[in-house]
Coordinates of C-alpha atoms and ligand atoms in Angstrom, one line a residue:
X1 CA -14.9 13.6 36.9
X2 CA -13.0 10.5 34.7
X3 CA -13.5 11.4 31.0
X4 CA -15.5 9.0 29.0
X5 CA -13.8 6.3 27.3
X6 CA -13.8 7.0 23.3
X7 CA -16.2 5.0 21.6
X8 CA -14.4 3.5 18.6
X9 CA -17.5 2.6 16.4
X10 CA -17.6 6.3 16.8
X11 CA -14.5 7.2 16.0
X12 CA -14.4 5.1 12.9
X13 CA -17.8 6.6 11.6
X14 CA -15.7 10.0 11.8
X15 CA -12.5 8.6 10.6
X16 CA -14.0 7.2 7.3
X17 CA -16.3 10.3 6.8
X18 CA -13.0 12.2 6.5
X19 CA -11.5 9.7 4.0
X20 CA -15.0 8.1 2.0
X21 CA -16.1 10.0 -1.7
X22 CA -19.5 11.8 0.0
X23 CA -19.5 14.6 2.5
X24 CA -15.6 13.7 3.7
X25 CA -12.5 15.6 1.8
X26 CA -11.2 12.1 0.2
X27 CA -8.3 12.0 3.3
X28 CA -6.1 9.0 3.1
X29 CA -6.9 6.8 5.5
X30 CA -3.7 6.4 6.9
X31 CA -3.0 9.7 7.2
X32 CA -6.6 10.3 9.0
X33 CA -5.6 7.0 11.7
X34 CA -2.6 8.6 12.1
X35 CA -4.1 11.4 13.7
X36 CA -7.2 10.4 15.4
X37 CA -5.7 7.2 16.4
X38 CA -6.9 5.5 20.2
X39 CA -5.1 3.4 21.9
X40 CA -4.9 -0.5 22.7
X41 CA -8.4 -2.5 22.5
X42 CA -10.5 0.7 21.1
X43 CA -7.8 1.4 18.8
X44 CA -7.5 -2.2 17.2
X45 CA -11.7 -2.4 17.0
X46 CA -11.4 1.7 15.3
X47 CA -8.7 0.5 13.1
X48 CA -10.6 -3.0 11.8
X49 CA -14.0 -0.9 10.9
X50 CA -12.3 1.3 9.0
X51 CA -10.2 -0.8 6.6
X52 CA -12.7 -3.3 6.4
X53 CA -15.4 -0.9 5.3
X54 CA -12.7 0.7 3.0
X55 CA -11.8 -2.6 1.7
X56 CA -15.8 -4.4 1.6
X57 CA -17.3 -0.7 0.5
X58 CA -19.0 -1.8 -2.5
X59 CA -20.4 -4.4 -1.9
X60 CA -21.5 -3.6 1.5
X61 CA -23.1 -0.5 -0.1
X62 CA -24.7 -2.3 -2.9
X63 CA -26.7 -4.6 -0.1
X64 CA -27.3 -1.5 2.2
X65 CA -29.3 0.4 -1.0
X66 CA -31.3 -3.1 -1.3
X67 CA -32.7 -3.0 1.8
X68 CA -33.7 0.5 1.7
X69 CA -37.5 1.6 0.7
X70 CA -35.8 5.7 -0.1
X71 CA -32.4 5.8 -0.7
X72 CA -30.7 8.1 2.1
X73 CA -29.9 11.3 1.7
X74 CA -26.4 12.6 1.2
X75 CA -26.6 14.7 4.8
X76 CA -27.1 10.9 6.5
X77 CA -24.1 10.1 5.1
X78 CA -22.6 9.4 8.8
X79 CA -25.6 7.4 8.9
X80 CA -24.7 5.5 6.3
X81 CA -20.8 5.0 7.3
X82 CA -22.0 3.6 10.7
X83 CA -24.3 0.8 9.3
X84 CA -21.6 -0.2 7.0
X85 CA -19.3 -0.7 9.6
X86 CA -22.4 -2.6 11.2
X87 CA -22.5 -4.8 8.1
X88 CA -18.7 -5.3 8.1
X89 CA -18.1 -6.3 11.9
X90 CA -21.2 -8.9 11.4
X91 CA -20.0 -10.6 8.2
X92 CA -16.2 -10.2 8.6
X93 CA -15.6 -10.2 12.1
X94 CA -15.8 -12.9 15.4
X95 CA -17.6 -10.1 17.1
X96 CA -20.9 -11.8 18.9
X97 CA -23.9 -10.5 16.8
X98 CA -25.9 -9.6 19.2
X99 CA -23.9 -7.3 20.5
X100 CA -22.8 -5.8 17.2
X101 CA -27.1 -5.6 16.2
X102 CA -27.2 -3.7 20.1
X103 CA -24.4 -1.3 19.7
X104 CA -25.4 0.9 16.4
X105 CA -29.1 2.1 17.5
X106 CA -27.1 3.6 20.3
X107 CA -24.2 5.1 17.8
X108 CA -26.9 6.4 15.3
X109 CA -28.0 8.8 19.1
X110 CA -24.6 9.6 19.6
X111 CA -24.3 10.7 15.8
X112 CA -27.5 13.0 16.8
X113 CA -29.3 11.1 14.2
X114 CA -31.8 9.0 16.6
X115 CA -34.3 8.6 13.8
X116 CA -32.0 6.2 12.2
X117 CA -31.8 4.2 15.6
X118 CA -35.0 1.7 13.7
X119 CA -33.4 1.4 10.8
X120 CA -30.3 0.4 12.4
X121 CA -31.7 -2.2 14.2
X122 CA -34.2 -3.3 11.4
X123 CA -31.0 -3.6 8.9
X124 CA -29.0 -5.1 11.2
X125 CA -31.3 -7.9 12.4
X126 CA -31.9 -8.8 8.8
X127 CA -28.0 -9.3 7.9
X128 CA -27.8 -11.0 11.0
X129 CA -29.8 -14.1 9.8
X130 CA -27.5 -14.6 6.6
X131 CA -24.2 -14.4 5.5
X132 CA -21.8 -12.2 3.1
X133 CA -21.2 -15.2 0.3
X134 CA -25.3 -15.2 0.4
X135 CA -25.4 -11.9 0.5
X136 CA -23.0 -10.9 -2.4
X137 CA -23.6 -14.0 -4.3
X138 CA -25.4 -12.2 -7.2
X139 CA -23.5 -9.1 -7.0
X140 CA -21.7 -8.3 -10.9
X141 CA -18.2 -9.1 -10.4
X142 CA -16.8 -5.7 -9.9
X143 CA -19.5 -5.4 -7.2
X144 CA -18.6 -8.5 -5.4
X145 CA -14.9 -7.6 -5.5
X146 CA -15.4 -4.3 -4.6
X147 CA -13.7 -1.9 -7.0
X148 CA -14.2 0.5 -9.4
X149 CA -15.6 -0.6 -12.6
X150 CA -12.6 1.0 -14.8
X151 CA -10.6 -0.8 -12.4
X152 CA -11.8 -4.5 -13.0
X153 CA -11.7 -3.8 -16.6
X154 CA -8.5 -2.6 -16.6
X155 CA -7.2 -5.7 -14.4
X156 CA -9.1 -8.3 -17.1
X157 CA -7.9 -6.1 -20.1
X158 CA -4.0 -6.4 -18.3
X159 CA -4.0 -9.7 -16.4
X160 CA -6.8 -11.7 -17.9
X161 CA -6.4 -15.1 -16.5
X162 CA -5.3 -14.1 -12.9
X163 CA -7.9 -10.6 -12.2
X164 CA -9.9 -12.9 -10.0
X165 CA -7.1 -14.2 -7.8
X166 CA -5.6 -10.7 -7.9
X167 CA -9.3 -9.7 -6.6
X168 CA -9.6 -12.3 -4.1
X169 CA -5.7 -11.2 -2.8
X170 CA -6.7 -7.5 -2.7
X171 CA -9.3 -8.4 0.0
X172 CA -7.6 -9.8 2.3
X173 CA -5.5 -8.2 5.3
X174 CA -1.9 -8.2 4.5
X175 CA 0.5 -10.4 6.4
X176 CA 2.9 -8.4 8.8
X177 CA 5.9 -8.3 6.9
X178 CA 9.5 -7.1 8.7
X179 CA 12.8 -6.8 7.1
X180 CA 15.8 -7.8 9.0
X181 CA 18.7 -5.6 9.4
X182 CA 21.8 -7.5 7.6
X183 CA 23.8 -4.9 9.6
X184 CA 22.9 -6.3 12.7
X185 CA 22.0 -9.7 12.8
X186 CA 21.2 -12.4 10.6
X187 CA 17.8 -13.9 9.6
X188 CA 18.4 -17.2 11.1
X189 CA 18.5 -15.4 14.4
X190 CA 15.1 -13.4 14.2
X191 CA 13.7 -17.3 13.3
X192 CA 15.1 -18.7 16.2
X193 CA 13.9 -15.8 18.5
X194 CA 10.5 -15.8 17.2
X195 CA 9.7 -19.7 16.8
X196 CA 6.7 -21.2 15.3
X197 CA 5.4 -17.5 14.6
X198 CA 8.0 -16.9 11.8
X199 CA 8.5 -17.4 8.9
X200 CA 11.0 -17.1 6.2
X201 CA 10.5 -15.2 2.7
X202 CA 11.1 -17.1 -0.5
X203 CA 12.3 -14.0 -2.6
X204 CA 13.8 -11.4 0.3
X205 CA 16.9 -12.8 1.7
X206 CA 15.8 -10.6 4.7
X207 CA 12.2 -10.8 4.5
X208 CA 10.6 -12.4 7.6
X209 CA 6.7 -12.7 8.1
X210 CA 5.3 -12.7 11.3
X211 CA 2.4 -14.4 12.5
X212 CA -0.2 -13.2 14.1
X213 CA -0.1 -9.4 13.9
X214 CA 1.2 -7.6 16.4
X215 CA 2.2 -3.4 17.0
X216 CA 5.5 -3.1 15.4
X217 CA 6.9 -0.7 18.4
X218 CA 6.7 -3.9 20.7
X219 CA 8.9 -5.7 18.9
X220 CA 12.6 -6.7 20.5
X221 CA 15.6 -4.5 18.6
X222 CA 12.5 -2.2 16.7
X223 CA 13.7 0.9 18.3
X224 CA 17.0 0.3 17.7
X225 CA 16.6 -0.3 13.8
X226 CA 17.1 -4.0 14.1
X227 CA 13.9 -4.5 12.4
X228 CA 11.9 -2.6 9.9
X229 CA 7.9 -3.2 8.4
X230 CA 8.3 -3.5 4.6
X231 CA 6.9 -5.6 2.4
X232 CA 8.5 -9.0 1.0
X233 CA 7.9 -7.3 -2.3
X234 CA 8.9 -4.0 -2.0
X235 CA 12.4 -5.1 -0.3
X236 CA 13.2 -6.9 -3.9
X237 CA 14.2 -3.7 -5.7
X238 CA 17.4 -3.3 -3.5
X239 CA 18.2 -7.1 -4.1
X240 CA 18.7 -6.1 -7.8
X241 CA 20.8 -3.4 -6.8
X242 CA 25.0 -4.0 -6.7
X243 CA 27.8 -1.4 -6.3
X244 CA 31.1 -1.3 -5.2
X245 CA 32.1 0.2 -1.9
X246 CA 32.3 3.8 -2.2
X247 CA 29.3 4.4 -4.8
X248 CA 27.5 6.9 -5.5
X249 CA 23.8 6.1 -5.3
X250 CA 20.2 8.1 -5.6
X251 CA 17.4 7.0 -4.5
X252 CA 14.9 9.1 -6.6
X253 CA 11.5 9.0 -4.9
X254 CA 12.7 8.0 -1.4
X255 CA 10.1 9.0 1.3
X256 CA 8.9 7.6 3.8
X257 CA 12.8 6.1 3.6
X258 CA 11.8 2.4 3.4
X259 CA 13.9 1.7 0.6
X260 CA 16.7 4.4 1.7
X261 CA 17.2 2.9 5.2
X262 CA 17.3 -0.4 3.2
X263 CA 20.2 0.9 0.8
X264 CA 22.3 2.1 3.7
X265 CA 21.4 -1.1 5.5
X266 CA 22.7 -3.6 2.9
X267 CA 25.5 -0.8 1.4
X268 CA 27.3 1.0 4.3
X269 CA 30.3 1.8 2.5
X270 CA 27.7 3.4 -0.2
X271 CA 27.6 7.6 -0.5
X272 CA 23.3 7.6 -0.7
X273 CA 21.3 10.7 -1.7
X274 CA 17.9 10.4 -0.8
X275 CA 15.4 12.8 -3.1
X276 CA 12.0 13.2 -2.6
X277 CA 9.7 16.2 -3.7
X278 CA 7.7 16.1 -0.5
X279 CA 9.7 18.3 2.3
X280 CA 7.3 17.0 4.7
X281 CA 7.6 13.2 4.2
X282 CA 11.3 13.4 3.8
X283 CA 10.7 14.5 7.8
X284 CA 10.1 10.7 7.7
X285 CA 13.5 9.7 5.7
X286 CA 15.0 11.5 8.3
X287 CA 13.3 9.4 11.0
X288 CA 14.3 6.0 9.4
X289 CA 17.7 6.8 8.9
X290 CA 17.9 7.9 12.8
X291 CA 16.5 5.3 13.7
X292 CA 18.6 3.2 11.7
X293 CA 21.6 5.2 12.7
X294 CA 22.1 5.4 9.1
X295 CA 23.2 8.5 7.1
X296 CA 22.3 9.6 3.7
X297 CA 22.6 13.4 2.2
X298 CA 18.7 14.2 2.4
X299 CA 17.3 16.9 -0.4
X300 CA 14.2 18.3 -1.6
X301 CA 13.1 18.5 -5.5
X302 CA 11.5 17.4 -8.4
X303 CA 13.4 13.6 -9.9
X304 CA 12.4 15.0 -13.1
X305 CA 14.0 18.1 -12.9
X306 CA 17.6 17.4 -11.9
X307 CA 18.6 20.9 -13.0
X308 CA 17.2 22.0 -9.9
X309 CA 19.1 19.8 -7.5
X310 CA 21.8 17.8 -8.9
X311 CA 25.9 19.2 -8.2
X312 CA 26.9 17.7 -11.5
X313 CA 28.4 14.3 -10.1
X314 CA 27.4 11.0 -11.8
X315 CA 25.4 8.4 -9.6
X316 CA 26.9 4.8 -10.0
X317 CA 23.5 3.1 -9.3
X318 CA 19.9 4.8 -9.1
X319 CA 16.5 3.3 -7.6
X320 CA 13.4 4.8 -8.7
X321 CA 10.7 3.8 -7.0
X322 CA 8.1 5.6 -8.4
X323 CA 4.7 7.1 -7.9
X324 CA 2.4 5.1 -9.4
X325 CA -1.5 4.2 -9.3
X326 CA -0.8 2.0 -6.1
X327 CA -3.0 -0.9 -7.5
X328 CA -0.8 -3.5 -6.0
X329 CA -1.0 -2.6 -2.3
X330 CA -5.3 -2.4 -2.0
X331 CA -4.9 -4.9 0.5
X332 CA -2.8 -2.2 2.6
X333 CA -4.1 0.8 1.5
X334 CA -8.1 -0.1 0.5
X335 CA -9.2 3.5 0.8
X336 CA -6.8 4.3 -2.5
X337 CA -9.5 2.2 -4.5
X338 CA -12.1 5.0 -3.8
X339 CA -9.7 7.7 -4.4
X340 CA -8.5 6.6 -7.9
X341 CA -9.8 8.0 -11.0
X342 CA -9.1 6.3 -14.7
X343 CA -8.6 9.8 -15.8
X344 CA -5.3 10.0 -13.4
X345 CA -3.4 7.1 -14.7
X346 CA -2.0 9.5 -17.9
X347 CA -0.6 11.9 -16.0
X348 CA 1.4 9.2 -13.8
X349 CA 2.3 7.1 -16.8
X350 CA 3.7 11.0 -17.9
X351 CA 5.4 11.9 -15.0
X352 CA 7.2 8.0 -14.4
X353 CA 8.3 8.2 -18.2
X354 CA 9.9 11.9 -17.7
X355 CA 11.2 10.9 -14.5
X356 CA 13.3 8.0 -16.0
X357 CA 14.2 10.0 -18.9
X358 CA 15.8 13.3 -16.7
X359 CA 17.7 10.5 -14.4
X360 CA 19.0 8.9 -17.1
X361 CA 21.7 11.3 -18.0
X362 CA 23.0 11.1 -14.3
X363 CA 23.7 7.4 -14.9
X364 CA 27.3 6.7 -15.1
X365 CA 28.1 4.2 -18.0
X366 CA 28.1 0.9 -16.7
X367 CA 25.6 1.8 -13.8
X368 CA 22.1 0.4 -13.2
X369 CA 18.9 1.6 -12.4
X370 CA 15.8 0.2 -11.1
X371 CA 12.7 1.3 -11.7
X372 CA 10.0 0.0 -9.6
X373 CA 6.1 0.7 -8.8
X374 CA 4.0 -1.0 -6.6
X375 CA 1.3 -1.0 -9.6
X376 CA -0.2 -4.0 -11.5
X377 CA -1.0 -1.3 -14.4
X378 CA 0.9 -2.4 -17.2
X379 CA 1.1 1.3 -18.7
X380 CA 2.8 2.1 -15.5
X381 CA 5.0 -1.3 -15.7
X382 CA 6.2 -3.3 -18.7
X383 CA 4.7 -0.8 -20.9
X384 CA 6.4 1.9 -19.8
X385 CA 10.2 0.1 -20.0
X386 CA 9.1 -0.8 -23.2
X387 CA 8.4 2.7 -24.3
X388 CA 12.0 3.6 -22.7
X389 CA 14.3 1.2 -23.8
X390 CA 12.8 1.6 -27.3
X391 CA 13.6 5.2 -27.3
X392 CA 16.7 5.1 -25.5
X393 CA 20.1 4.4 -27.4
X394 CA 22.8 3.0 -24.1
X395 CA 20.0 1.6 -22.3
X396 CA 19.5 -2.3 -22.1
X397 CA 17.5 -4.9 -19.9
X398 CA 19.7 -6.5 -17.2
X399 CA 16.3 -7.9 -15.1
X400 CA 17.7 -10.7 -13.4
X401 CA 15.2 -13.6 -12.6
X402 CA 13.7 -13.2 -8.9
X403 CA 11.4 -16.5 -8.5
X404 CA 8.3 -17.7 -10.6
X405 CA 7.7 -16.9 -14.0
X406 CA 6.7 -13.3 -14.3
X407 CA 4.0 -12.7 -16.6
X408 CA 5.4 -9.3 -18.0
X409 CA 7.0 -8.9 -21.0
X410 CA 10.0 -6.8 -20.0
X411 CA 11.1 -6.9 -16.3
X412 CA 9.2 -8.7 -13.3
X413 CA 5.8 -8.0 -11.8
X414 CA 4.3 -9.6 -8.9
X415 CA 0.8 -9.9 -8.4
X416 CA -0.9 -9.6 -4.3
X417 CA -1.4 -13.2 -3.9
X418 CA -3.3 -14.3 -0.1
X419 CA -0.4 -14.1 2.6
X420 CA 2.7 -13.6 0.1
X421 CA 3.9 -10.8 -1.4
X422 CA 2.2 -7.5 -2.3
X423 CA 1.5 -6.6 -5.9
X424 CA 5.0 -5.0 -7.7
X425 CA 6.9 -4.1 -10.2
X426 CA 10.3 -3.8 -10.4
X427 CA 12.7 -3.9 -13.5
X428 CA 16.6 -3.2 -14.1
X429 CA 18.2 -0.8 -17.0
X430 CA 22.2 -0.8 -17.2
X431 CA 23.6 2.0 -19.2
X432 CA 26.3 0.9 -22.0
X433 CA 29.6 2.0 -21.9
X434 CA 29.0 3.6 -25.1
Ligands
SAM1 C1 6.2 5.1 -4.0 S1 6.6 6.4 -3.0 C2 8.3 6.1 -2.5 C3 8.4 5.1 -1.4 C4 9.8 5.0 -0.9 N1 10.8 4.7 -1.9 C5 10.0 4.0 0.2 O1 10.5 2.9 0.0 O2 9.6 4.3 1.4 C6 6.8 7.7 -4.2 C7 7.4 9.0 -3.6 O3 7.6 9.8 -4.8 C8 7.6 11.1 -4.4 N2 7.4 12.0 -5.6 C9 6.3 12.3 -6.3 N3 6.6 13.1 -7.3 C10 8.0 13.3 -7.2 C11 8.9 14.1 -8.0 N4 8.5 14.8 -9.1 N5 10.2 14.1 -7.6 C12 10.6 13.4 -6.6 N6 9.8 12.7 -5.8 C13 8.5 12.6 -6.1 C14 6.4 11.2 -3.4 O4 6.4 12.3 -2.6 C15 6.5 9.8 -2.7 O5 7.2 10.0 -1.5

């Protein structure tokens, strides 16, 4: 007998009560589509429920509890999950309503919870009639822009006259974003082949943004490293980066390889050692370099413990992208959002400032490094070179201007703006000859 085909409203419901604060174990929600994923049409529906419910949760949520005469109880959580996604795919997607209103009394059975089949219907024929601006129109700001409350107040505290754009930009799906492989061929010719659907990046000499979407692994020259996903923003710390042939160069924090594959890319003459603490996503530095046919000496251990790892030879250049809040990628990682506690950002801000201050010494005189995050924290950002160069004798600021104004005091940071660049940081120290 033909198996049934999976049911991705189903599959989402699952998916996010894996990865959602409630019953689930707070999975990332990459990781979680990773594994579960389905393919073609059911995947794409899967995949849309989930970010969008990750991305709209709070408000969604705040206009769910309205409607309710007892608030549901924490066991009906998949209950819950599955009229979100409801609520989503009839304000936020082109899906017909009436077919969206039909399909979730029939996943509330499927979820063995057919007493919930009413409500679904009754909830769902409501929000059916309205939209989400009239919906959320009242909502408190944080509400409306779904996030965290210590969130919002930390982004007006930081960035007070641009936290609503940065808002608006965090809701809004990210633009496919490829970099082009200098090795191979130049941008002009990825323009050319892809026509009216490209278009060039204003700060990434390489950075080429694709419209609309597609899956990556169809793309001509993917599988043969021609072109790599990454966004504009994050290809900018390797545009600060310069070395004669021969260098020596770590890259500090380097899994999933983005940034590695991108330093052997644009230095092949370069002697790269890529460092990451994670010995199962450097399995995935290892990937991109193959795929790149791209080498790099690959090695395990702590950035801010070099005793541990380092053979005693001086690195001319060192990137250190570091791990950081992830505030500037919500549009790409919404789920992060609902992960993140206030109460986290010290021990980052820690581990970034002992980082930089046990790779420091590895720094030949003369050499650079960049630091970069992809936070819009300033304790993680400006704030935190600040703190370094101010306690650091041989270290100076050698940022070189990227585009626009940045609005930090030392070094540059991007805000997620709709259909540009993600939110970064990105700053660079040269070391004095001394
Ligand atoms: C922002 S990600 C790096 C992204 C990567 N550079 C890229 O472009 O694909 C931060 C990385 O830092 C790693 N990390 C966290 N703590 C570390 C430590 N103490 N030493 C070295 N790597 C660490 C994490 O495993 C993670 O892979």
């Amino acid at each position: 007998m033909a198996e049934a085909a999976p049911n991705p409203r189903l599959a989402a419901v699952r998916a996010l009560n894996r990865v959602l604060p409630g019953s689930g174990d707070g999975a990332s929600l990459r990781e979680v589509l990773r594994a579960q994923a389905l393919d073609g049409a059911a995947g794409g529906l899967m995949r849309d429920l989930c970010f969008g419910v990750c991305r709209y949760l709070r408000p969604l949520n705040h206009w769910l509890n309205q409607q309710l005469s007892k608030p549901l109880k924490p066991s009906a959580q998949p209950v819950r999950l599955a009229l979100l996604c409801g609520l989503y795919e009839l304000w936020f997607s082109d899906r017909a309503d009436h077919a969206v209103v039909n399909a979730y009394p029939d996943l509330c059975r499927k979820l063995k919870a057919g007493w919930a089949s009413g409500l679904a219907n009754a909830v769902l024929r409501k929000a059916s009639r309205i939209d989400a601006a009239t919906a959320f129109a009242d909502y408190p700001d944080a509400v409306r822009w779904s996030l965290p409350d210590w969130l919002w107040q930390q982004w007006q505290s930081d960035w007070p006259d641009q936290a609503a754009a940065m808002a608006e930009a965090s809701l809004t799906p990210p633009p496919l974003t490829l970099r082009v492989n200098q090795r191979h061929h130049h941008r002009d010719h990825w323009l050319t082949q892809f026509g009216d659907e490209a278009r060039a990046g204003a700060l990434s000499p390489w950075a080429l943004y694709l419209s609309p979407p597609r899956p990556v692994t169809a793309l001509p020259g993917f599988a043969e490293g021609e072109l790599t996903v990454q966004d504009e923003a994050a290809q900018l710390p390797v545009t600060l980066m310069a070395m004669p042939d021969g260098a020596r160069v770590l890259d500090a924090c380097a899994a999933p390889g983005g940034k590695t594959g991108q330093l052997a890319e644009a230095f092949p003459g370069a002697r790269l050692v890529a460092l990451d603490v994670s010995e199962s996503r450097l399995r995935q530095v290892r990937e991109a370099l193959k795929r790149l046919d791209a080498e790099a000496t690959v090695l395990q251990g702590d950035a801010a413990d070099p005793q541990s790892w380092w053979d005693g030879e001086p690195f001319d250049a060192i990137l250190l992208d570091a791990p950081c809040s992830a505030t500037g990628i919500l549009r790409r990682q919404p789920d992060v959002k609902w992960h993140r506690r206030r109460q986290d950002l010290p021990a980052l801000v820690d581990l970034q400032a002992r980082m930089l201050d046990a790779l420091w010494p590895l720094l030949r005189p003369g050499g650079t490094l960049v630091y970069a995050t992809c936070s819009v924290l300033r304790a993680e950002n400006d704030q935190q070179i600040s703190a370094f160069l101010e306690r650091t004798e041989d270290a100076t600021e050698d940022t070189p201007g990227i585009g626009a104004a940045s609005p930090a005091a030392r070094g540059w940071q991007l805000l997620p703006r709709d259909q540009g660049p993600d939110g970064f940081y990105l700053a660079r120290l040269r070391k004095t000859m001394g």
